[in-house]
PDB file of C-alpha atoms in Angstrom:
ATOM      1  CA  UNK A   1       0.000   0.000   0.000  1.00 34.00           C
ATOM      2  CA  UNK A   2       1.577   3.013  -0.713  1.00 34.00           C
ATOM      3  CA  UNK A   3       0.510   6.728   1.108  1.00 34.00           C
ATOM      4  CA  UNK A   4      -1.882   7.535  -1.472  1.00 31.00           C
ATOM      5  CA  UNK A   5      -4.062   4.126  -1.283  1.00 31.00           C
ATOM      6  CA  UNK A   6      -4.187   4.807   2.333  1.00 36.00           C
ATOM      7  CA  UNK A   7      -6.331   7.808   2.087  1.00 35.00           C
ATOM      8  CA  UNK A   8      -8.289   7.454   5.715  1.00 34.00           C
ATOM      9  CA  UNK A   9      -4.844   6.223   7.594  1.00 39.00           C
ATOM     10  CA  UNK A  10      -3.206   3.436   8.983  1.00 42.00           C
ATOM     11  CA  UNK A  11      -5.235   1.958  11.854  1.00 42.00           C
ATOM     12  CA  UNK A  12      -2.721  -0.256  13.494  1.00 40.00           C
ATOM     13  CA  UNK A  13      -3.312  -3.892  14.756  1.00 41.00           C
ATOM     14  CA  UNK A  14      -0.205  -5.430  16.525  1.00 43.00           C
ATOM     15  CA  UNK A  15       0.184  -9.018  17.926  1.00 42.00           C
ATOM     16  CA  UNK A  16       3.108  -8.613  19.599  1.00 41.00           C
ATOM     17  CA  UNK A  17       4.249 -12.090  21.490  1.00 41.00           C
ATOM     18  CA  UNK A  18       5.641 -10.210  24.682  1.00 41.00           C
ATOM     19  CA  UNK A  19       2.838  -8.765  25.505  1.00 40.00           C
ATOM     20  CA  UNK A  20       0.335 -11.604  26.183  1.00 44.00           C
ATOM     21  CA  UNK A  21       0.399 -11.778  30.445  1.00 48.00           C
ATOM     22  CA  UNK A  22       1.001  -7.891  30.576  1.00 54.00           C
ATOM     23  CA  UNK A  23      -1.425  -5.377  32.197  1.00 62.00           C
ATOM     24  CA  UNK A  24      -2.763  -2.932  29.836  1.00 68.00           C
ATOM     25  CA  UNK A  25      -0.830  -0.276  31.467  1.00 72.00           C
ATOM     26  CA  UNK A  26       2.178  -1.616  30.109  1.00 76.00           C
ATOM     27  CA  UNK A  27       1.096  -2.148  26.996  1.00 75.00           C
ATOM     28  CA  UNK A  28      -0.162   0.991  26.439  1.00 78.00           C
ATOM     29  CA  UNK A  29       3.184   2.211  27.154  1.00 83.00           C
ATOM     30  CA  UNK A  30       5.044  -0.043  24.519  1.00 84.00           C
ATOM     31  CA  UNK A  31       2.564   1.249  21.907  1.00 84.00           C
ATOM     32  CA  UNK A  32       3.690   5.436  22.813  1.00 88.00           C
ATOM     33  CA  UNK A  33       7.459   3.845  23.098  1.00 91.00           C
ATOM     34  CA  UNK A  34       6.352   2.378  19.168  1.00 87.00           C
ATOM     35  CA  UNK A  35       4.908   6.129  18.208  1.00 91.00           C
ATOM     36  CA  UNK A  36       7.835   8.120  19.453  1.00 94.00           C
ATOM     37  CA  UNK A  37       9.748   6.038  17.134  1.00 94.00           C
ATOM     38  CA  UNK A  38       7.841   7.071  14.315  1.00 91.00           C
ATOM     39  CA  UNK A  39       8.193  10.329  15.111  1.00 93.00           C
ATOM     40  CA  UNK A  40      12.130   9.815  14.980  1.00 93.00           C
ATOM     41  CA  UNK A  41      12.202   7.837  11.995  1.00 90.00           C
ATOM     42  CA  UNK A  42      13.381   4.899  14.083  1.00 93.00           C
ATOM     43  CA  UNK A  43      12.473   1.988  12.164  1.00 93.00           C
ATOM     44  CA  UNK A  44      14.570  -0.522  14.706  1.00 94.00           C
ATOM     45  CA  UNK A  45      12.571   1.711  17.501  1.00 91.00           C
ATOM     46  CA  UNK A  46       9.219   0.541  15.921  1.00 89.00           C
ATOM     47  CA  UNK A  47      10.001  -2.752  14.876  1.00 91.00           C
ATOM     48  CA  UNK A  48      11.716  -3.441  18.604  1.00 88.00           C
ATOM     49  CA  UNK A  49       8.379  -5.262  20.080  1.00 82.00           C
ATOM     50  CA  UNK A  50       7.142  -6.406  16.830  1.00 86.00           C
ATOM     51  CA  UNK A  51       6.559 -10.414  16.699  1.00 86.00           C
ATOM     52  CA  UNK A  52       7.606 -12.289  13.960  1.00 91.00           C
ATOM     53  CA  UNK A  53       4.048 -13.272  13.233  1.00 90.00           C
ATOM     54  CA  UNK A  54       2.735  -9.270  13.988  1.00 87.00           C
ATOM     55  CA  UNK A  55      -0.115  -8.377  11.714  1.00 87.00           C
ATOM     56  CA  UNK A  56      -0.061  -4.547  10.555  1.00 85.00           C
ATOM     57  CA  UNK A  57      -4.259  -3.597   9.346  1.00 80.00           C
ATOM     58  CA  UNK A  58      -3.520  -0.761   7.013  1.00 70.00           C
ATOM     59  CA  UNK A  59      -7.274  -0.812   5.978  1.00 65.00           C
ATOM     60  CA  UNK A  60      -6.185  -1.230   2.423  1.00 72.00           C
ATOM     61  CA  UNK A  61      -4.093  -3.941   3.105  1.00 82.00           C
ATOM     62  CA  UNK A  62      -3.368  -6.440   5.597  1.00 90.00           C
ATOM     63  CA  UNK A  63       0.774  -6.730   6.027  1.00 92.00           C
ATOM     64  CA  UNK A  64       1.500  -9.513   7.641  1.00 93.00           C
ATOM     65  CA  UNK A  65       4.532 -11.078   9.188  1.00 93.00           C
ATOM     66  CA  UNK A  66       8.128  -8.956  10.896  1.00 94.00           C
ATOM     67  CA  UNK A  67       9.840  -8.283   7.842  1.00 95.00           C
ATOM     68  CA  UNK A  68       6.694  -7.099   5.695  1.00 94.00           C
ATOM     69  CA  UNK A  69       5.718  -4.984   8.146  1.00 93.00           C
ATOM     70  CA  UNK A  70       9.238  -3.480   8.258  1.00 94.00           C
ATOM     71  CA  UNK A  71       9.411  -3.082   4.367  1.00 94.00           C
ATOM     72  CA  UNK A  72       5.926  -1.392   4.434  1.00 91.00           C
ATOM     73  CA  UNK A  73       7.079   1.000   7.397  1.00 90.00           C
ATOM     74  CA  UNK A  74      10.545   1.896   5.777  1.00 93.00           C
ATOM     75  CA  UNK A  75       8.391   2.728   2.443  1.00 92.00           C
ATOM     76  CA  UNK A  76       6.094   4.711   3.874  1.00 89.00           C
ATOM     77  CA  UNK A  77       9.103   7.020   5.754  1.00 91.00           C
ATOM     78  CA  UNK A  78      10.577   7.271   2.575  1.00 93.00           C
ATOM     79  CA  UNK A  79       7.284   8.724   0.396  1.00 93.00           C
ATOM     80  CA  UNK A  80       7.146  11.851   3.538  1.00 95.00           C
ATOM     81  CA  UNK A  81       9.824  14.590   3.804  1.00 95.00           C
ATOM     82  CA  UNK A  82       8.227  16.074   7.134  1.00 95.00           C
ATOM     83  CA  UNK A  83       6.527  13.262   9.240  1.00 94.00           C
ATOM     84  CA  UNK A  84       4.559  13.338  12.762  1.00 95.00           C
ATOM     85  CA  UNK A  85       2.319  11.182  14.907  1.00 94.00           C
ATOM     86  CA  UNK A  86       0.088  11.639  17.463  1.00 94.00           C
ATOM     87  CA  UNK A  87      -1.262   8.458  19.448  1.00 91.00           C
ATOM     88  CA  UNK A  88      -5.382   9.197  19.465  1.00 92.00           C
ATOM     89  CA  UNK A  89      -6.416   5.648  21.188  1.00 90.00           C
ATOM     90  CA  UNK A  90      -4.467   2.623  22.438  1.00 86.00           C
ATOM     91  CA  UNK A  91      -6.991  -0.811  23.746  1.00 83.00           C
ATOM     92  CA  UNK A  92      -4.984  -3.761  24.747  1.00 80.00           C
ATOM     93  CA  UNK A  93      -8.067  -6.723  23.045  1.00 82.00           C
ATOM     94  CA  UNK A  94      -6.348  -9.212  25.266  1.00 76.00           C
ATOM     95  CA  UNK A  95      -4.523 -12.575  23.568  1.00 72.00           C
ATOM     96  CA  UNK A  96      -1.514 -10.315  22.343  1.00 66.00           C
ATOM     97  CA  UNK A  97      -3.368  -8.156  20.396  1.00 73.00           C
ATOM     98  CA  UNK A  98      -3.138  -4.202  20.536  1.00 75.00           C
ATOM     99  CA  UNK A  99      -5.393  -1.614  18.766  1.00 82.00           C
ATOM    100  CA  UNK A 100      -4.450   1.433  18.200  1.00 84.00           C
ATOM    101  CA  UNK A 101      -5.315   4.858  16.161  1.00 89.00           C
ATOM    102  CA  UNK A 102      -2.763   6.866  14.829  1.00 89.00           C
ATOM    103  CA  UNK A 103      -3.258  10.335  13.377  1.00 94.00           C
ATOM    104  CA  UNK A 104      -0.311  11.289  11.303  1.00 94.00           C
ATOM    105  CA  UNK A 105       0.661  14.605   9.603  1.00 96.00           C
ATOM    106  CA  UNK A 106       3.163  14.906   6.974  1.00 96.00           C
ATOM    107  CA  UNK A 107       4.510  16.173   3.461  1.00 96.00           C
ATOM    108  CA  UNK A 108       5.023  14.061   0.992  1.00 95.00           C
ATOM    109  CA  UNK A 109       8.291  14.218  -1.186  1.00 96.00           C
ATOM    110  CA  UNK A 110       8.209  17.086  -3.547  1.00 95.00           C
ATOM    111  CA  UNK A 111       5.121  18.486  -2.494  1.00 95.00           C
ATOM    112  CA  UNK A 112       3.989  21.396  -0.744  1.00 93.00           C
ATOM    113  CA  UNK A 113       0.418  20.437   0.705  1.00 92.00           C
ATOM    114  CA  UNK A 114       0.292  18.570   3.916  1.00 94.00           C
ATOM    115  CA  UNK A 115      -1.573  15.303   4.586  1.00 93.00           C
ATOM    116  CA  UNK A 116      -3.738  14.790   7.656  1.00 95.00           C
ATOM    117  CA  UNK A 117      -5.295  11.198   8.179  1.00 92.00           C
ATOM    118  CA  UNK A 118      -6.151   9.338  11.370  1.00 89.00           C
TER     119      UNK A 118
END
């Protein structure tokens, strides 16, 4: 999926294997330790509590799998020049699995508009 098929914004779904007897508390926390990455441009940051069978729900697509999701992730830094996150919701569903929304703000690569999408 590239930034333009993914015109409403990347709702993110993570199974992430260290996280299954956790309270939410501390899950929540791995997921704003995940978006401060982003907002560095950390990929290893991101990927850090990412399981090798993590499932990324673009809407668009569904990226499945470590290494996908880290080839979709380093694409999608590479289409912005300017590139910010904000963390709008974070529910731990229980087995693993975290949901969370994402609003991101950015400038693609030779433009001068912004894009806003949640």
């Amino acid at each position: 999926m590239t930034p333009i098929q993914a015109e409403a914004g990347p709702q993110w779904a993570r199974r992430v294997s260290n996280l299954r007897p956790l309270a939410c508390e501390v899950c929540e926390e791995l997921v704003r330790k995940q978006v401060e990455a982003l907002n560095r441009g950390d990929l290893d940051g991101v990927m850090s509590s990412v399981a090798e069978d993590g499932v990324l729900d673009g809407r668009a697509d569904l990226i499945e799998g470590r290494a996908a999701i880290r080839g979709f992730i380093d694409e999608w830094f590479g289409a912005y020049e300017e590139l910010d996150y904000e963390l709008e919701e974070v529910s731990h569903l229980g087995g693993g699995v975290v949901f969370t929304v994402v609003i991101q703000d950015g400038r693609l690569v030779g433009s001068d508009g912004r894009v806003r999408q949640r």
